[in-house]
Amino acid sequence: ELCDTRRRGGVPKELQTCHKRKLRPCHISTEHTALEITGRDRPGLMSDISAALYELGCHITAAVAWTHNGRMACIIQVEDGLKGGPIMVQKRLALVQEKLESVVEGHHENGDKRSVLLTAPAADRTHTERRLHQMMYADKDYEPCQGCDGSCRHWNGCKKTHVTVETCKEKGYSLVNVRSRDRNKLLFDTVCALTDMQYVVFHAAVSLKGSMANQEYFIRRQDGCSLVSETESRKLAQCLVAAIERRVSHGVRLEVCTENKMGLLWYLTRVFRENGLSITRTEIGTHGERASGCFYVTDASGNDANPRTVELVRQQIGGSVLVVNKSPNSSLSVSRSSGEMEERPRFSLGNLLWSQLERLTSSFGH
């Protein structure tokens, strides 16, 4: 059944059940082959990637993709479309990698970075979202990131991300101050960036004022030294801005729950592409005979999608589809038949305890 909660009362039970199982942080399974892809983003890229995998007989069982600053990173979990389970034949794995490299490479300029990595099943695979951070950092998506240029004298009136780095020579620390909009997983993203850049957090404080979150970290490099150069401080600030902003989702959110079948992601992304929509972020997974996930879509220029186009896409997809109108700076969603806006409960930095921060930072051993 195709459902639109703006016209009917509440969210359909099937969609509630499906998404309660799926819309959580995703970990790549040890029972499948994982594909890690980075490169220049462009409209239709996910459609081309999923089409190539379908042609090669690969069944996509989970996929997570982020876009930021014109770059793309995605982790796709596939299994053999005929036999099930991971793809173990090396010749076939090589063919998959070659095909995907040609797809990603097709719209790149000479010298532009791109990567397709196939990884075998592993019991200790890194958390998916942390791995996406690592991939985008390695792809240098942080280089254009500046946050606020520092000309703002009154931080309270600015909604941009502020990062300052100071050196406390007498104590041997570097002091990092971060101010940004509060949102889910903000602390996770910041600590991921610091840890993957080989910094150790010795002291930290977090606070919340209205919609803005303040984070303060006393850090050292793993060799025990504080930051020694302006270049290093500038790179750290850029990377923290990128880590905070790359999860911010632009566009209209579509939550989908439908029949799990071979080529499903290719079909969904093809519908978006044929209607002139571009995917800025996605997460989708399968559960037996059902598949569920979410897509953030804009028009091909990165602007807000036309509501009539979104409605047409929703009708073409079939299954159960929930349209959630969401801006990057809002926690409001359409959840009533009249279209009224209701605020969803959300986790914020203001609710964190020091024990949680200590537990989080100690868990980044791999």
Short mmCIF file of C-alpha atoms in Angstrom, two decimals:
data_model
loop_
_atom_site.label_atom_id
_atom_site.label_comp_id
_atom_site.label_asym_id
_atom_site.label_seq_id
_atom_site.Cartn_x
_atom_site.Cartn_y
_atom_site.Cartn_z
CA GLU A 1 0.00 0.00 0.00
CA LEU A 2 1.25 3.47 -0.89
CA CYS A 3 0.83 5.73 2.11
CA ASP A 4 0.96 9.52 2.50
CA THR A 5 0.59 10.64 6.13
CA ARG A 6 -0.36 14.13 5.04
CA ARG A 7 -3.68 12.69 3.84
CA ARG A 8 -4.27 9.93 6.34
CA GLY A 9 -3.98 9.71 10.10
CA GLY A 10 -0.57 8.70 11.42
CA VAL A 11 2.21 6.50 10.10
CA PRO A 12 1.18 3.08 8.74
CA LYS A 13 1.88 0.16 11.09
CA GLU A 14 3.97 -1.65 8.47
CA LEU A 15 6.25 1.35 8.06
CA GLN A 16 6.50 1.86 11.83
CA THR A 17 7.52 -1.77 12.36
CA CYS A 18 9.91 -1.82 9.42
CA HIS A 19 11.72 1.37 10.38
CA LYS A 20 11.92 0.59 14.07
CA ARG A 21 14.10 -2.34 13.03
CA LYS A 22 16.22 -0.53 10.49
CA LEU A 23 16.84 3.15 11.10
CA ARG A 24 19.67 2.66 13.56
CA PRO A 25 23.47 2.93 13.21
CA CYS A 26 24.46 0.31 10.66
CA HIS A 27 27.24 -2.26 11.09
CA ILE A 28 28.41 -4.21 8.07
CA SER A 29 27.72 -7.92 8.49
CA THR A 30 30.45 -10.56 8.50
CA GLU A 31 28.35 -12.73 6.17
CA HIS A 32 28.65 -10.51 3.09
CA THR A 33 31.23 -8.83 0.89
CA ALA A 34 31.68 -5.14 1.63
CA LEU A 35 32.46 -2.54 -1.04
CA GLU A 36 33.99 0.80 -0.06
CA ILE A 37 33.76 3.52 -2.71
CA THR A 38 34.95 7.13 -2.66
CA GLY A 39 35.17 9.72 -5.41
CA ARG A 40 33.68 12.85 -6.95
CA ASP A 41 29.93 13.10 -6.42
CA ARG A 42 27.57 13.66 -9.34
CA PRO A 43 23.83 13.24 -10.03
CA GLY A 44 22.98 9.62 -10.82
CA LEU A 45 26.17 8.10 -9.39
CA MET A 46 24.37 5.77 -6.95
CA SER A 47 22.09 4.70 -9.81
CA ASP A 48 25.09 3.81 -11.97
CA ILE A 49 26.81 1.91 -9.15
CA SER A 50 23.72 -0.12 -8.22
CA ALA A 51 22.98 -0.83 -11.90
CA ALA A 52 26.51 -2.18 -12.39
CA LEU A 53 26.16 -4.47 -9.38
CA TYR A 54 22.79 -5.73 -10.62
CA GLU A 55 24.26 -6.54 -14.02
CA LEU A 56 27.03 -8.52 -12.30
CA GLY A 57 24.53 -10.60 -10.32
CA CYS A 58 25.28 -8.97 -6.96
CA HIS A 59 22.41 -8.56 -4.51
CA ILE A 60 22.73 -5.42 -2.37
CA THR A 61 21.66 -6.21 1.20
CA ALA A 62 22.71 -2.91 2.80
CA ALA A 63 24.10 0.43 1.68
CA VAL A 64 25.11 3.65 3.42
CA ALA A 65 26.25 6.71 1.47
CA TRP A 66 27.28 10.26 2.43
CA THR A 67 28.05 13.23 0.21
CA HIS A 68 29.97 16.36 1.24
CA ASN A 69 31.79 19.16 -0.55
CA GLY A 70 31.41 17.51 -3.94
CA ARG A 71 32.78 14.18 -2.69
CA MET A 72 31.02 10.87 -2.08
CA ALA A 73 31.71 7.91 0.20
CA CYS A 74 29.62 4.78 0.43
CA ILE A 75 29.79 1.31 1.91
CA ILE A 76 27.74 -1.32 0.12
CA GLN A 77 27.14 -4.83 1.41
CA VAL A 78 26.53 -7.44 -1.29
CA GLU A 79 26.00 -11.15 -1.59
CA ASP A 80 25.97 -13.59 -4.47
CA GLY A 81 22.63 -13.10 -6.22
CA LEU A 82 22.30 -16.83 -6.98
CA LYS A 83 23.98 -18.66 -4.11
CA GLY A 84 23.73 -16.10 -1.34
CA GLY A 85 26.55 -15.38 1.09
CA PRO A 86 29.78 -13.51 0.35
CA ILE A 87 31.39 -13.55 -3.09
CA MET A 88 34.47 -15.70 -2.65
CA VAL A 89 35.72 -16.30 -6.22
CA GLN A 90 38.68 -13.97 -6.78
CA LYS A 91 38.10 -13.70 -10.52
CA ARG A 92 34.56 -12.48 -9.94
CA LEU A 93 35.67 -10.06 -7.21
CA ALA A 94 38.21 -8.61 -9.61
CA LEU A 95 35.49 -8.17 -12.24
CA VAL A 96 33.26 -6.36 -9.73
CA GLN A 97 36.07 -4.03 -8.73
CA GLU A 98 37.03 -3.31 -12.34
CA LYS A 99 33.43 -2.54 -13.29
CA LEU A 100 32.86 -0.20 -10.34
CA GLU A 101 36.14 1.61 -10.94
CA SER A 102 35.06 2.32 -14.51
CA VAL A 103 31.70 3.67 -13.28
CA VAL A 104 33.25 5.94 -10.63
CA GLU A 105 36.06 6.99 -12.97
CA GLY A 106 33.76 7.91 -15.85
CA HIS A 107 33.17 11.52 -14.77
CA HIS A 108 36.50 12.24 -13.06
CA GLU A 109 39.18 14.61 -14.19
CA ASN A 110 42.80 13.60 -14.58
CA GLY A 111 44.46 13.32 -11.18
CA ASP A 112 41.12 13.32 -9.31
CA LYS A 113 41.04 10.86 -6.44
CA ARG A 114 38.72 7.85 -6.51
CA SER A 115 38.83 4.46 -4.88
CA VAL A 116 36.98 1.15 -4.96
CA LEU A 117 37.95 -1.32 -2.24
CA LEU A 118 36.53 -4.80 -1.76
CA THR A 119 36.89 -6.19 1.77
CA ALA A 120 36.43 -9.77 2.88
CA PRO A 121 34.18 -10.69 5.82
CA ALA A 122 35.78 -9.75 9.16
CA ALA A 123 34.54 -10.10 12.73
CA ASP A 124 36.14 -6.84 13.91
CA ARG A 125 34.95 -4.52 11.14
CA THR A 126 34.93 -0.85 12.11
CA HIS A 127 31.58 0.79 12.88
CA THR A 128 30.09 1.83 9.52
CA GLU A 129 29.64 5.53 10.29
CA ARG A 130 33.13 5.84 11.71
CA ARG A 131 34.48 4.14 8.61
CA LEU A 132 32.64 6.69 6.42
CA HIS A 133 34.35 9.46 8.39
CA GLN A 134 37.72 7.79 7.77
CA MET A 135 37.02 7.39 4.05
CA MET A 136 35.98 11.00 3.54
CA TYR A 137 38.95 12.22 5.59
CA ALA A 138 41.30 10.14 3.41
CA ASP A 139 39.55 11.62 0.35
CA LYS A 140 40.30 15.13 1.73
CA ASP A 141 36.72 16.35 1.68
CA TYR A 142 37.80 18.75 4.46
CA GLU A 143 40.00 20.94 2.25
CA PRO A 144 37.28 23.45 1.23
CA CYS A 145 35.89 23.61 4.81
CA GLN A 146 36.45 26.84 6.71
CA GLY A 147 33.41 27.19 8.97
CA CYS A 148 33.02 30.76 10.20
CA ASP A 149 35.90 32.93 9.02
CA GLY A 150 36.33 34.39 12.50
CA SER A 151 34.95 37.82 11.60
CA CYS A 152 31.92 37.17 13.82
CA ARG A 153 32.43 39.00 17.11
CA HIS A 154 29.29 37.60 18.74
CA TRP A 155 29.14 33.81 18.45
CA ASN A 156 25.64 33.76 19.92
CA GLY A 157 24.27 35.42 16.80
CA CYS A 158 26.01 33.10 14.31
CA LYS A 159 24.69 29.65 13.41
CA LYS A 160 27.79 28.55 11.50
CA THR A 161 30.32 26.09 12.86
CA HIS A 162 33.15 27.76 14.80
CA VAL A 163 36.42 25.98 15.60
CA THR A 164 39.38 27.62 17.33
CA VAL A 165 42.66 25.98 18.33
CA GLU A 166 44.97 27.47 20.96
CA THR A 167 48.22 26.16 22.42
CA CYS A 168 48.70 26.12 26.21
CA LYS A 169 52.48 25.84 26.31
CA GLU A 170 52.71 25.93 30.10
CA LYS A 171 50.53 22.80 30.38
CA GLY A 172 51.58 21.08 27.17
CA TYR A 173 48.04 20.89 25.79
CA SER A 174 46.24 22.32 22.80
CA LEU A 175 42.80 23.73 23.55
CA VAL A 176 40.13 23.12 20.90
CA ASN A 177 36.83 24.99 21.09
CA VAL A 178 33.95 23.90 18.86
CA ARG A 179 30.62 25.67 18.57
CA SER A 180 27.89 24.41 16.25
CA ARG A 181 24.24 23.55 16.04
CA ASP A 182 23.30 20.70 18.33
CA ARG A 183 22.15 17.48 16.67
CA ASN A 184 22.19 13.72 17.04
CA LYS A 185 25.66 12.10 17.11
CA LEU A 186 27.52 15.42 17.25
CA LEU A 187 29.88 14.20 19.97
CA PHE A 188 30.48 10.92 18.13
CA ASP A 189 31.47 12.74 14.94
CA THR A 190 33.82 15.15 16.74
CA VAL A 191 35.60 12.43 18.73
CA CYS A 192 35.91 10.30 15.56
CA ALA A 193 37.75 13.16 13.84
CA LEU A 194 40.10 13.78 16.77
CA THR A 195 40.88 10.09 17.23
CA ASP A 196 41.47 9.35 13.54
CA MET A 197 43.84 12.33 13.34
CA GLN A 198 45.90 10.70 16.09
CA TYR A 199 44.99 13.08 18.92
CA VAL A 200 44.32 12.05 22.51
CA VAL A 201 41.65 13.83 24.56
CA PHE A 202 42.76 14.40 28.17
CA HIS A 203 39.96 16.70 29.36
CA ALA A 204 36.69 17.74 27.79
CA ALA A 205 33.58 19.76 28.55
CA VAL A 206 30.31 19.93 26.64
CA SER A 207 27.36 22.26 27.15
CA LEU A 208 24.18 23.30 25.40
CA LYS A 209 22.66 26.77 25.06
CA GLY A 210 19.44 26.85 23.11
CA SER A 211 20.03 25.12 19.77
CA MET A 212 23.82 25.60 19.93
CA ALA A 213 26.31 23.14 21.39
CA ASN A 214 29.72 24.05 22.82
CA GLN A 215 32.54 21.52 23.02
CA GLU A 216 35.93 22.10 24.62
CA TYR A 217 38.80 19.63 24.35
CA PHE A 218 42.29 19.60 25.84
CA ILE A 219 44.28 17.42 23.45
CA ARG A 220 47.78 16.23 22.67
CA ARG A 221 49.16 14.29 19.77
CA GLN A 222 49.76 10.62 20.39
CA ASP A 223 53.48 11.35 20.73
CA GLY A 224 52.63 13.53 23.75
CA CYS A 225 53.20 16.91 22.08
CA SER A 226 50.77 19.76 21.60
CA LEU A 227 50.15 21.17 18.12
CA VAL A 228 53.35 22.85 16.95
CA SER A 229 52.41 24.79 13.82
CA GLU A 230 49.75 27.07 12.41
CA THR A 231 49.37 24.70 9.46
CA GLU A 232 48.56 21.78 11.76
CA SER A 233 46.05 23.87 13.72
CA ARG A 234 44.36 25.04 10.54
CA LYS A 235 44.05 21.48 9.21
CA LEU A 236 42.57 20.29 12.52
CA ALA A 237 39.98 23.07 12.42
CA GLN A 238 39.06 22.22 8.81
CA CYS A 239 38.70 18.53 9.63
CA LEU A 240 36.45 19.20 12.63
CA VAL A 241 34.21 21.45 10.54
CA ALA A 242 34.00 18.70 7.89
CA ALA A 243 33.25 16.00 10.47
CA ILE A 244 30.39 18.09 11.85
CA GLU A 245 28.94 19.16 8.50
CA ARG A 246 29.23 15.96 6.45
CA ARG A 247 26.43 14.28 8.41
CA VAL A 248 24.06 17.26 7.99
CA SER A 249 21.42 16.04 5.56
CA HIS A 250 20.17 18.32 2.80
CA GLY A 251 16.90 17.82 1.03
CA VAL A 252 13.60 16.04 1.52
CA ARG A 253 13.73 12.76 3.41
CA LEU A 254 11.90 9.76 1.97
CA GLU A 255 11.51 6.70 4.20
CA VAL A 256 10.83 3.55 2.22
CA CYS A 257 9.67 0.09 3.26
CA THR A 258 9.01 -2.38 0.45
CA GLU A 259 9.61 -5.91 -0.82
CA ASN A 260 13.23 -7.06 -0.79
CA LYS A 261 14.21 -8.10 -4.28
CA MET A 262 17.21 -8.27 -6.57
CA GLY A 263 18.01 -4.86 -8.06
CA LEU A 264 15.88 -2.91 -5.59
CA LEU A 265 18.43 -0.13 -4.99
CA TRP A 266 18.97 0.21 -8.73
CA TYR A 267 15.22 0.57 -9.25
CA LEU A 268 14.81 3.16 -6.47
CA THR A 269 17.77 5.28 -7.56
CA ARG A 270 16.70 5.06 -11.20
CA VAL A 271 13.28 6.49 -10.28
CA PHE A 272 14.98 9.40 -8.51
CA ARG A 273 17.29 9.99 -11.45
CA GLU A 274 14.58 9.85 -14.11
CA ASN A 275 12.66 12.50 -12.18
CA GLY A 276 15.65 14.82 -11.90
CA LEU A 277 16.37 14.18 -8.21
CA SER A 278 19.83 13.79 -6.71
CA ILE A 279 20.62 11.71 -3.61
CA THR A 280 22.64 13.51 -0.92
CA ARG A 281 22.55 10.75 1.67
CA THR A 282 21.08 7.28 1.99
CA GLU A 283 20.88 4.28 4.28
CA ILE A 284 19.03 1.11 3.30
CA GLY A 285 19.03 -2.47 4.53
CA THR A 286 17.13 -5.74 4.18
CA HIS A 287 15.33 -7.93 6.70
CA GLY A 288 14.25 -11.22 5.23
CA GLU A 289 11.57 -10.45 2.66
CA ARG A 290 11.43 -6.72 3.47
CA ALA A 291 13.78 -3.82 2.73
CA SER A 292 13.70 -0.43 4.41
CA GLY A 293 15.73 2.73 4.48
CA CYS A 294 15.80 6.46 3.92
CA PHE A 295 16.92 8.78 1.13
CA TYR A 296 17.60 12.52 1.24
CA VAL A 297 16.96 14.06 -2.16
CA THR A 298 17.36 17.47 -3.82
CA ASP A 299 17.01 18.57 -7.41
CA ALA A 300 20.03 18.11 -9.69
CA SER A 301 21.35 21.57 -8.75
CA GLY A 302 21.25 20.85 -5.02
CA ASN A 303 18.17 23.00 -4.41
CA ASP A 304 14.95 21.95 -2.69
CA ALA A 305 13.05 19.33 -4.66
CA ASN A 306 9.72 20.34 -6.18
CA PRO A 307 6.93 18.86 -3.99
CA ARG A 308 5.06 17.72 -7.10
CA THR A 309 8.13 15.81 -8.25
CA VAL A 310 8.50 14.20 -4.83
CA GLU A 311 4.84 13.18 -4.93
CA LEU A 312 5.28 11.66 -8.39
CA VAL A 313 8.34 9.71 -7.22
CA ARG A 314 6.47 8.50 -4.16
CA GLN A 315 3.71 7.12 -6.35
CA GLN A 316 6.14 5.40 -8.72
CA ILE A 317 8.12 3.66 -5.99
CA GLY A 318 5.16 1.78 -4.51
CA GLY A 319 5.37 -0.09 -1.22
CA SER A 320 5.10 2.10 1.87
CA VAL A 321 6.65 5.55 1.52
CA LEU A 322 6.75 8.31 4.11
CA VAL A 323 7.70 11.81 2.98
CA VAL A 324 9.44 13.75 5.74
CA ASN A 325 10.06 17.41 4.97
CA LYS A 326 13.23 18.21 6.82
CA SER A 327 15.75 21.04 6.61
CA PRO A 328 19.36 20.64 7.83
CA ASN A 329 18.65 22.82 10.86
CA SER A 330 15.27 21.47 11.92
CA SER A 331 14.03 18.47 13.88
CA LEU A 332 10.48 18.85 12.53
CA SER A 333 8.72 16.25 10.42
CA VAL A 334 5.39 15.69 8.71
CA SER A 335 3.58 13.09 10.79
CA ARG A 336 -0.10 14.06 10.72
CA SER A 337 -2.71 13.77 8.00
CA SER A 338 -3.28 17.55 8.14
CA GLY A 339 0.39 18.22 7.44
CA GLU A 340 1.02 19.91 10.78
CA MET A 341 4.56 19.88 12.09
CA GLU A 342 5.45 17.85 15.14
CA GLU A 343 8.80 17.93 16.90
CA ARG A 344 10.51 14.59 17.34
CA PRO A 345 12.32 13.78 20.58
CA ARG A 346 16.05 14.07 20.05
CA PHE A 347 19.25 13.31 21.86
CA SER A 348 21.45 16.31 22.60
CA LEU A 349 24.81 17.09 24.10
CA GLY A 350 23.09 18.71 27.05
CA ASN A 351 22.04 15.25 28.27
CA LEU A 352 25.52 13.70 28.21
CA LEU A 353 27.26 12.57 31.38
CA TRP A 354 31.02 12.60 31.84
CA SER A 355 31.00 8.82 32.20
CA GLN A 356 29.51 8.54 28.70
CA LEU A 357 32.28 10.69 27.21
CA GLU A 358 34.94 8.63 28.96
CA ARG A 359 33.36 5.41 27.74
CA LEU A 360 33.11 6.73 24.17
CA THR A 361 36.72 7.88 23.94
CA SER A 362 38.01 4.61 25.41
CA SER A 363 36.15 2.57 22.78
CA PHE A 364 38.09 3.91 19.78
CA GLY A 365 40.81 1.31 19.93
CA HIS A 366 40.25 0.16 16.36
#
